Tab-separated table of C-alpha atoms in Angstrom:
chain	number	residue	atom	x	y	z
V	249	MET	CA	-2.899	40.300	17.165
V	250	ALA	CA	-3.906	42.360	14.110
V	251	THR	CA	-0.397	43.796	13.861
V	252	MET	CA	1.139	40.308	13.968
V	253	LEU	CA	-1.137	39.036	11.212
V	254	THR	CA	-0.353	42.022	8.993
V	255	HIS	CA	3.360	41.478	9.450
V	256	THR	CA	3.151	37.756	8.689
V	257	LEU	CA	1.094	38.045	5.546
V	258	SER	CA	2.599	41.126	3.889
V	259	LEU	CA	4.466	39.593	0.943
V	260	GLN	CA	4.617	42.755	-1.213
V	261	LEU	CA	3.394	40.964	-4.316
V	262	PRO	CA	2.967	42.908	-7.567
V	263	SER	CA	-0.595	43.861	-8.450
V	264	LYS	CA	-0.636	41.545	-11.447
V	265	PHE	CA	0.321	38.551	-9.308
V	266	PRO	CA	-2.294	35.857	-10.015
V	267	PRO	CA	-4.226	34.402	-7.078
V	268	PHE	CA	-3.702	30.812	-5.949
V	269	SER	CA	-0.219	30.427	-7.513
V	270	PRO	CA	1.894	29.014	-4.666
V	271	LEU	CA	4.668	27.816	-6.980
V	272	ILE	CA	5.748	31.448	-7.524
V	273	LEU	CA	6.108	32.106	-3.795
V	274	HIS	CA	9.770	31.251	-3.432
V	275	SER	CA	12.086	34.241	-3.174
V	276	ASN	CA	10.390	36.395	-0.546
V	277	CYS	CA	8.360	33.787	1.328
V	278	PRO	CA	8.894	32.220	4.733
V	279	SER	CA	10.402	28.749	4.372
V	280	ARG	CA	7.188	26.996	5.316
V	281	PHE	CA	5.437	28.457	2.258
V	282	ARG	CA	8.386	27.564	0.030
V	283	CYS	CA	8.393	24.025	1.373
V	284	GLN	CA	4.719	23.468	0.670
V	285	ALA	CA	4.896	25.000	-2.788
V	286	GLY	CA	7.806	23.007	-4.122
V	287	GLN	CA	7.036	19.648	-2.607
V	288	THR	CA	3.294	19.400	-3.077
V	289	GLY	CA	3.829	19.433	-6.830
V	290	PHE	CA	6.730	17.003	-6.671
V	291	PHE	CA	4.949	14.396	-4.559
V	292	THR	CA	1.719	14.738	-6.538
V	293	LYS	CA	3.600	14.150	-9.777
V	294	LEU	CA	5.481	11.233	-8.225
V	295	GLY	CA	2.242	9.568	-7.135
V	296	ARG	CA	0.699	10.092	-10.566
V	297	LEU	CA	3.693	8.599	-12.362
V	298	ILE	CA	3.687	5.510	-10.173
V	299	LYS	CA	-0.034	5.019	-10.686
V	300	GLU	CA	0.349	5.386	-14.460
V	301	LYS	CA	3.109	2.776	-14.433
V	302	ALA	CA	0.728	0.391	-12.630
V	303	LYS	CA	-1.565	0.491	-15.661
V	304	SER	CA	1.264	-0.623	-17.909
V	305	ASP	CA	2.379	-3.410	-15.567
V	306	VAL	CA	-0.863	-5.401	-15.626
V	307	ASP	CA	0.876	-8.447	-17.106
V	308	LYS	CA	2.889	-8.867	-13.922
V	309	ILE	CA	-0.212	-8.476	-11.781
V	310	PHE	CA	-1.893	-11.075	-14.005
V	311	SER	CA	0.924	-13.592	-13.590
V	312	GLY	CA	0.935	-13.095	-9.834
V	313	PHE	CA	-2.441	-14.708	-9.261
V	314	THR	CA	-2.144	-17.988	-11.148
V	315	LYS	CA	-3.373	-20.134	-8.248
V	316	THR	CA	-6.349	-17.874	-7.553
V	317	ARG	CA	-7.275	-17.834	-11.221
V	318	GLU	CA	-7.194	-21.650	-11.312
V	319	ASN	CA	-9.440	-21.869	-8.247
V	320	LEU	CA	-11.933	-19.436	-9.753
V	321	ALA	CA	-11.889	-20.963	-13.246
V	322	VAL	CA	-14.722	-23.252	-12.183
V	323	ILE	CA	-16.993	-20.198	-12.155
V	324	ASP	CA	-16.778	-19.897	-15.945
V	325	GLU	CA	-17.753	-23.558	-16.294
V	326	LEU	CA	-20.662	-23.113	-13.888
V	327	LEU	CA	-22.018	-20.075	-15.701
V	328	LEU	CA	-21.475	-21.310	-19.238
V	329	TYR	CA	-24.702	-23.345	-19.286
V	330	TRP	CA	-26.464	-21.570	-16.435
V	331	ASN	CA	-30.247	-21.567	-16.320
V	332	LEU	CA	-32.644	-20.234	-13.707
V	333	SER	CA	-33.682	-23.649	-12.361
V	334	ASP	CA	-30.032	-24.415	-11.599
V	335	THR	CA	-29.395	-21.202	-9.670
V	336	ASP	CA	-29.085	-22.593	-6.122
V	337	ARG	CA	-26.625	-25.331	-7.092
V	338	VAL	CA	-24.506	-22.933	-9.167
V	339	LEU	CA	-24.372	-20.344	-6.398
V	340	ASP	CA	-23.399	-22.995	-3.824
V	341	GLU	CA	-20.445	-24.033	-5.981
V	342	LEU	CA	-19.543	-20.407	-6.673
V	343	GLU	CA	-19.543	-19.810	-2.915
V	344	GLU	CA	-17.155	-22.726	-2.424
V	345	ALA	CA	-14.783	-21.375	-5.087
V	346	LEU	CA	-14.659	-17.976	-3.391
V	347	LEU	CA	-13.989	-19.524	0.021
V	348	VAL	CA	-11.157	-21.675	-1.356
V	349	SER	CA	-9.609	-18.497	-2.737
V	350	ASP	CA	-9.701	-16.903	0.755
V	351	PHE	CA	-12.406	-14.347	0.183
V	352	GLY	CA	-13.592	-15.086	3.698
V	353	PRO	CA	-17.095	-16.171	4.799
V	354	LYS	CA	-18.440	-12.655	5.427
V	355	ILE	CA	-17.551	-11.309	1.984
V	356	THR	CA	-18.464	-14.535	0.210
V	357	ILE	CA	-21.961	-14.653	1.712
V	358	LYS	CA	-22.477	-10.966	0.968
V	359	ILE	CA	-21.519	-11.399	-2.694
V	360	VAL	CA	-23.452	-14.637	-3.263
V	361	GLU	CA	-26.653	-13.406	-1.606
V	362	SER	CA	-26.532	-10.201	-3.642
V	363	LEU	CA	-26.209	-12.265	-6.829
V	364	ARG	CA	-29.073	-14.519	-5.721
V	365	ASP	CA	-31.370	-11.536	-5.112
V	366	ASP	CA	-30.553	-9.985	-8.476
V	367	ILE	CA	-31.052	-13.278	-10.332
V	368	TYR	CA	-34.474	-13.941	-8.835
V	369	ALA	CA	-35.453	-10.300	-9.339
V	370	GLY	CA	-34.759	-10.750	-13.049
V	371	LYS	CA	-31.861	-8.272	-13.104
V	372	LEU	CA	-29.336	-10.921	-14.193
V	373	LYS	CA	-30.497	-13.093	-17.063
V	374	SER	CA	-27.384	-14.833	-18.366
V	375	GLY	CA	-24.134	-16.385	-17.198
V	376	SER	CA	-22.108	-13.484	-18.591
V	377	GLU	CA	-24.251	-10.968	-16.692
V	378	ILE	CA	-23.723	-12.924	-13.465
V	379	LYS	CA	-19.951	-12.975	-14.069
V	380	ASP	CA	-19.908	-9.215	-14.688
V	381	ALA	CA	-21.955	-8.611	-11.524
V	382	LEU	CA	-19.563	-10.791	-9.534
V	383	LYS	CA	-16.547	-8.811	-10.752
V	384	LYS	CA	-18.310	-5.535	-10.053
V	385	SER	CA	-19.121	-6.637	-6.492
V	386	VAL	CA	-15.471	-7.397	-5.770
V	387	LEU	CA	-14.278	-4.182	-7.413
V	388	ASP	CA	-16.810	-2.115	-5.448
V	389	LEU	CA	-15.560	-3.636	-2.182
V	390	LEU	CA	-11.983	-2.697	-3.021
V	391	MET	CA	-12.819	0.776	-4.288
V	392	SER	CA	-15.122	1.752	-1.421
V	393	LYS	CA	-12.866	0.526	1.399
V	394	GLY	CA	-9.408	1.128	-0.070
V	395	LEU	CA	-9.570	4.324	-2.088
V	396	LYS	CA	-6.152	5.913	-1.556
V	397	THR	CA	-3.923	3.307	-3.162
V	398	GLU	CA	-1.288	5.876	-4.178
V	399	LEU	CA	1.367	6.961	-1.673
V	400	GLN	CA	0.313	9.892	0.514
V	401	LEU	CA	3.568	11.800	0.993
V	402	GLY	CA	2.317	15.092	2.375
V	403	PHE	CA	3.914	18.412	1.483
V	404	ARG	CA	7.233	18.495	3.352
V	405	LYS	CA	10.597	17.054	2.459
V	406	PRO	CA	11.628	14.573	3.440
V	407	ALA	CA	8.557	12.389	3.313
V	408	VAL	CA	9.084	9.405	5.606
V	409	ILE	CA	7.846	5.879	4.893
V	410	MET	CA	8.110	3.301	7.661
V	411	ILE	CA	8.014	-0.410	6.752
V	412	VAL	CA	6.708	-2.826	9.414
V	413	GLY	CA	5.704	-6.477	9.630
V	414	VAL	CA	6.392	-9.928	11.042
V	415	ASN	CA	9.579	-11.941	10.511
V	416	GLY	CA	10.069	-13.362	7.044
V	417	GLY	CA	7.345	-11.377	5.322
V	418	GLY	CA	9.752	-9.588	2.984
V	419	LYS	CA	10.110	-6.131	4.558
V	420	THR	CA	13.721	-5.414	3.622
V	421	THR	CA	13.289	-6.721	0.088
V	422	SER	CA	10.099	-4.701	-0.343
V	423	LEU	CA	11.876	-1.577	0.899
V	424	GLY	CA	14.687	-2.114	-1.605
V	425	LYS	CA	12.243	-2.609	-4.484
V	426	LEU	CA	10.244	0.443	-3.412
V	427	ALA	CA	13.447	2.508	-3.336
V	428	ASN	CA	14.241	1.328	-6.844
V	429	ARG	CA	10.809	2.361	-8.134
V	430	LEU	CA	10.874	5.775	-6.447
V	431	LYS	CA	14.455	6.447	-7.568
V	432	LYS	CA	13.510	5.722	-11.180
V	433	GLU	CA	10.838	8.413	-10.948
V	434	GLY	CA	13.416	11.011	-9.908
V	435	ALA	CA	13.184	10.974	-6.104
V	436	LYS	CA	16.300	11.341	-3.956
V	437	ILE	CA	16.099	8.413	-1.545
V	438	LEU	CA	17.742	7.740	1.819
V	439	MET	CA	17.453	4.283	3.395
V	440	ALA	CA	17.471	3.724	7.157
V	441	ALA	CA	18.582	0.308	8.484
V	442	GLY	CA	16.259	0.231	11.474
V	443	ASP	CA	16.295	-3.573	11.767
V	444	THR	CA	18.866	-3.743	14.560
V	445	PHE	CA	17.868	-7.215	15.774
V	446	ARG	CA	18.752	-9.295	12.734
V	447	ALA	CA	22.494	-9.392	12.170
V	448	ALA	CA	22.282	-9.649	8.378
V	449	ALA	CA	19.550	-7.048	7.948
V	450	SER	CA	21.882	-4.053	7.588
V	451	ASP	CA	24.099	-5.966	5.170
V	452	GLN	CA	21.049	-6.899	3.104
V	453	LEU	CA	19.835	-3.313	2.985
V	454	GLU	CA	23.323	-2.041	2.111
V	455	ILE	CA	23.278	-4.371	-0.906
V	456	TRP	CA	19.949	-2.859	-1.934
V	457	ALA	CA	21.339	0.644	-1.437
V	458	GLU	CA	24.265	-0.161	-3.713
V	459	ARG	CA	22.024	-1.823	-6.282
V	460	THR	CA	19.633	1.125	-6.448
V	461	GLY	CA	22.208	3.904	-6.048
V	462	CYS	CA	20.689	5.192	-2.793
V	463	GLU	CA	22.399	6.420	0.351
V	464	ILE	CA	21.908	4.569	3.625
V	465	VAL	CA	22.186	5.151	7.370
V	466	VAL	CA	23.174	2.159	9.512
V	467	ALA	CA	23.744	1.713	13.255
V	468	GLU	CA	27.145	2.946	14.407
V	469	LYS	CA	27.408	0.221	17.044
V	470	GLU	CA	25.962	-3.208	17.768
V	471	LYS	CA	22.608	-3.484	19.547
V	472	ALA	CA	21.787	0.148	18.845
V	473	LYS	CA	18.193	1.175	19.427
V	474	ALA	CA	16.111	1.200	16.288
V	475	SER	CA	14.586	4.529	17.276
V	476	SER	CA	18.076	6.074	17.459
V	477	VAL	CA	18.986	4.875	13.948
V	478	LEU	CA	15.722	6.131	12.467
V	479	SER	CA	16.032	9.496	14.214
V	480	GLN	CA	19.560	9.916	12.848
V	481	ALA	CA	18.420	8.954	9.346
V	482	VAL	CA	15.476	11.359	9.271
V	483	LYS	CA	17.709	14.184	10.518
V	484	LYS	CA	20.154	13.418	7.714
V	485	GLY	CA	17.268	13.305	5.248
V	486	LYS	CA	16.100	16.718	6.409
V	487	GLU	CA	19.550	18.323	6.358
V	488	GLY	CA	20.671	16.625	3.130
V	489	GLY	CA	17.709	17.608	0.980
V	490	PHE	CA	16.421	14.083	0.463
V	491	ASP	CA	12.925	13.648	-0.940
V	492	ILE	CA	12.031	10.416	0.850
V	493	VAL	CA	13.457	8.469	3.795
V	494	LEU	CA	12.596	4.756	3.749
V	495	CYS	CA	12.790	3.255	7.256
V	496	ASP	CA	13.274	-0.482	7.703
V	497	THR	CA	12.285	-2.028	11.057
V	498	SER	CA	12.864	-5.341	12.775
V	499	GLY	CA	10.442	-8.166	12.142
V	500	ARG	CA	8.286	-8.945	15.124
V	501	LEU	CA	5.376	-11.203	15.927
V	502	HIS	CA	2.186	-9.239	16.351
V	503	THR	CA	1.688	-11.065	19.675
V	504	ASN	CA	4.974	-9.767	21.191
V	505	TYR	CA	3.723	-6.618	22.890
V	506	SER	CA	7.091	-5.327	24.118
V	507	LEU	CA	8.469	-5.367	20.569
V	508	MET	CA	5.265	-3.875	19.217
V	509	GLU	CA	5.669	-1.007	21.691
V	510	GLU	CA	9.123	-0.362	20.231
V	511	LEU	CA	7.397	0.615	16.986
V	512	ILE	CA	5.566	3.338	18.881
V	513	SER	CA	8.944	4.740	19.998
V	514	CYS	CA	10.195	4.658	16.404
V	515	LYS	CA	7.115	6.501	15.226
V	516	LYS	CA	7.485	9.143	17.951
V	517	VAL	CA	11.155	9.954	17.275
V	518	ILE	CA	10.452	10.350	13.567
V	519	SER	CA	7.636	12.822	14.247
V	520	LYS	CA	9.926	14.861	16.494
V	521	VAL	CA	12.304	15.451	13.595
V	522	VAL	CA	9.680	16.045	10.879
V	523	ALA	CA	6.228	17.170	11.961
V	524	GLY	CA	3.508	14.889	10.638
V	525	ALA	CA	5.903	12.069	9.789
V	526	PRO	CA	5.909	9.193	9.138
V	527	ASN	CA	3.694	9.970	6.173
V	528	GLU	CA	3.119	6.301	5.459
V	529	ILE	CA	3.334	3.218	7.681
V	530	LEU	CA	3.242	0.274	5.288
V	531	LEU	CA	2.584	-3.191	6.687
V	532	VAL	CA	4.159	-6.028	4.702
V	533	LEU	CA	1.948	-9.121	4.575
V	534	ASP	CA	2.893	-12.524	3.159
V	535	GLY	CA	0.264	-13.367	0.540
V	536	THR	CA	0.832	-17.119	0.921
V	537	THR	CA	-0.593	-17.026	4.461
V	538	GLY	CA	-4.066	-16.203	3.172
V	539	LEU	CA	-6.583	-15.157	5.799
V	540	ASN	CA	-3.992	-15.749	8.547
V	541	MET	CA	-2.713	-12.265	7.695
V	542	LEU	CA	-5.811	-10.675	9.215
V	543	PRO	CA	-4.781	-10.988	12.911
V	544	GLN	CA	-1.388	-9.475	12.047
V	545	ALA	CA	-3.022	-6.579	10.251
V	546	ARG	CA	-5.404	-5.908	13.153
V	547	GLU	CA	-2.626	-5.811	15.772
V	548	PHE	CA	-0.185	-3.686	13.793
V	549	ASN	CA	-2.933	-1.258	12.880
V	550	GLU	CA	-4.042	-0.942	16.498
V	551	VAL	CA	-0.486	-0.248	17.695
V	552	VAL	CA	0.912	2.118	15.059
V	553	GLY	CA	-1.923	3.007	12.702
V	554	VAL	CA	-1.169	1.303	9.398
V	555	THR	CA	-1.804	3.470	6.332
V	556	GLY	CA	-1.357	0.847	3.630
V	557	PHE	CA	-0.412	-2.746	2.863
V	558	ILE	CA	2.316	-4.318	0.766
V	559	LEU	CA	1.296	-7.861	-0.157
V	560	THR	CA	4.322	-10.000	-0.981
V	561	LYS	CA	4.948	-13.401	-2.542
V	562	LEU	CA	2.039	-13.155	-4.950
V	563	ASP	CA	4.046	-15.100	-7.493
V	564	GLY	CA	1.493	-17.776	-8.264
V	565	SER	CA	0.897	-19.610	-4.977
V	566	ALA	CA	-1.091	-16.980	-3.097
V	567	ARG	CA	-4.855	-16.992	-2.720
V	568	GLY	CA	-5.885	-13.570	-3.940
V	569	GLY	CA	-9.167	-13.352	-2.085
V	570	CYS	CA	-7.198	-12.356	1.005
V	571	VAL	CA	-6.599	-8.991	-0.682
V	572	VAL	CA	-10.331	-8.283	-0.641
V	573	SER	CA	-10.774	-9.645	2.889
V	574	VAL	CA	-8.106	-7.472	4.495
V	575	VAL	CA	-9.267	-4.313	2.712
V	576	ASP	CA	-12.916	-4.961	3.545
V	577	GLU	CA	-12.327	-5.653	7.236
V	578	LEU	CA	-9.862	-2.887	8.040
V	579	GLY	CA	-10.637	-0.251	5.425
V	580	ILE	CA	-6.923	0.135	4.699
V	581	PRO	CA	-5.789	0.156	1.050
V	582	VAL	CA	-3.298	-2.188	-0.567
V	583	LYS	CA	-0.611	0.068	-2.046
V	584	PHE	CA	1.844	-2.409	-3.563
V	585	VAL	CA	2.008	-6.118	-4.391
V	586	GLY	CA	5.110	-8.238	-4.802
V	587	VAL	CA	4.749	-10.527	-7.801
V	588	GLY	CA	8.245	-11.973	-8.210
V	589	GLU	CA	11.892	-11.902	-7.227
V	590	GLY	CA	13.095	-9.240	-9.665
V	591	VAL	CA	14.014	-5.709	-8.660
V	592	ASP	CA	11.038	-4.368	-10.644
V	593	ASP	CA	8.550	-6.869	-9.254
V	594	LEU	CA	6.985	-4.620	-6.615
V	595	GLN	CA	3.940	-3.334	-8.451
V	596	PRO	CA	1.561	-0.520	-7.498
V	597	PHE	CA	-1.798	-2.078	-6.686
V	598	ASP	CA	-4.546	-1.412	-9.194
V	599	ALA	CA	-7.975	-2.709	-8.206
V	600	GLU	CA	-9.308	-3.081	-11.756
V	601	ALA	CA	-6.202	-4.943	-12.917
V	602	PHE	CA	-6.448	-7.213	-9.871
V	603	VAL	CA	-10.101	-8.097	-10.510
V	604	ASP	CA	-9.397	-8.753	-14.191
V	605	ALA	CA	-6.405	-10.929	-13.210
V	606	ILE	CA	-8.285	-13.242	-10.856
V	607	PHE	CA	-11.489	-13.529	-12.892
V	608	SER	CA	-10.010	-13.698	-16.386
């Protein structure tokens, strides 16, 4: 055993070689060291760039929650002339505003009772202080339960992202927009048309591939198994030096257990090609459905282990409280939000920008 360890670790480095410098280990190293060195830095930089862009895209996040902002505007009116004797009535109306915006009863009661305690304890003495405490409560919920909002792409190429969800939620469109964003940051992207049920799905994804300048793998014959297409795509991604493989899947109701089991097969074949993949399993949720998205999220998470959410159709009609509800219940972060029809309208989720947008 000692001999084997000595052989594996003898890299013949010069004496001046600095410790903890994996980026220099490229010419004489085993491939697994080279792989970790080169890609850890690339994916870390990619995640940082995307997160930085989120800070500059707050206007789009702001415009995406018009309806929620209108529902919550009553809070400013309630707090403008707040006084201690009026506390119970004000908090009852504030509770109603939060419920209408789909914060959910559990979160709403938690927030309102916390505000009530702080008001009567003398910690909050003005309407503006109550508003700030309300915003902080919502932000704390998002930050404590959904910390890792940036993509977690591991340290091997290709990183694999699998997109799942029910019919009509916007999976293929979200995948195309995500490819566009990643491509702009310098990643080499391969798309996989794993939606083999819907006849137009491959055509739709091919249009996105052409629009974004990405390569694509589609089924070679009709009624091909999704797992076969995804396996072929990930193999091509590995052999072709792609940074990220984006895998589309067929839409399925979360109550259809046979189709849900197919996702398990897709996940397994991907992991056979690249150990540890898929790195991300992103569940696309339609923001206009409000709290109805929660049962979907529970089922998909139980079957395949969702790592993040993409909330779509947040273009003014959605009730933004559902964002807080789904993160609080499942402890899974929102990673992207769709705020329009444009190719650039898939925005990285930023909790502070979201809270400012709905309570402005």
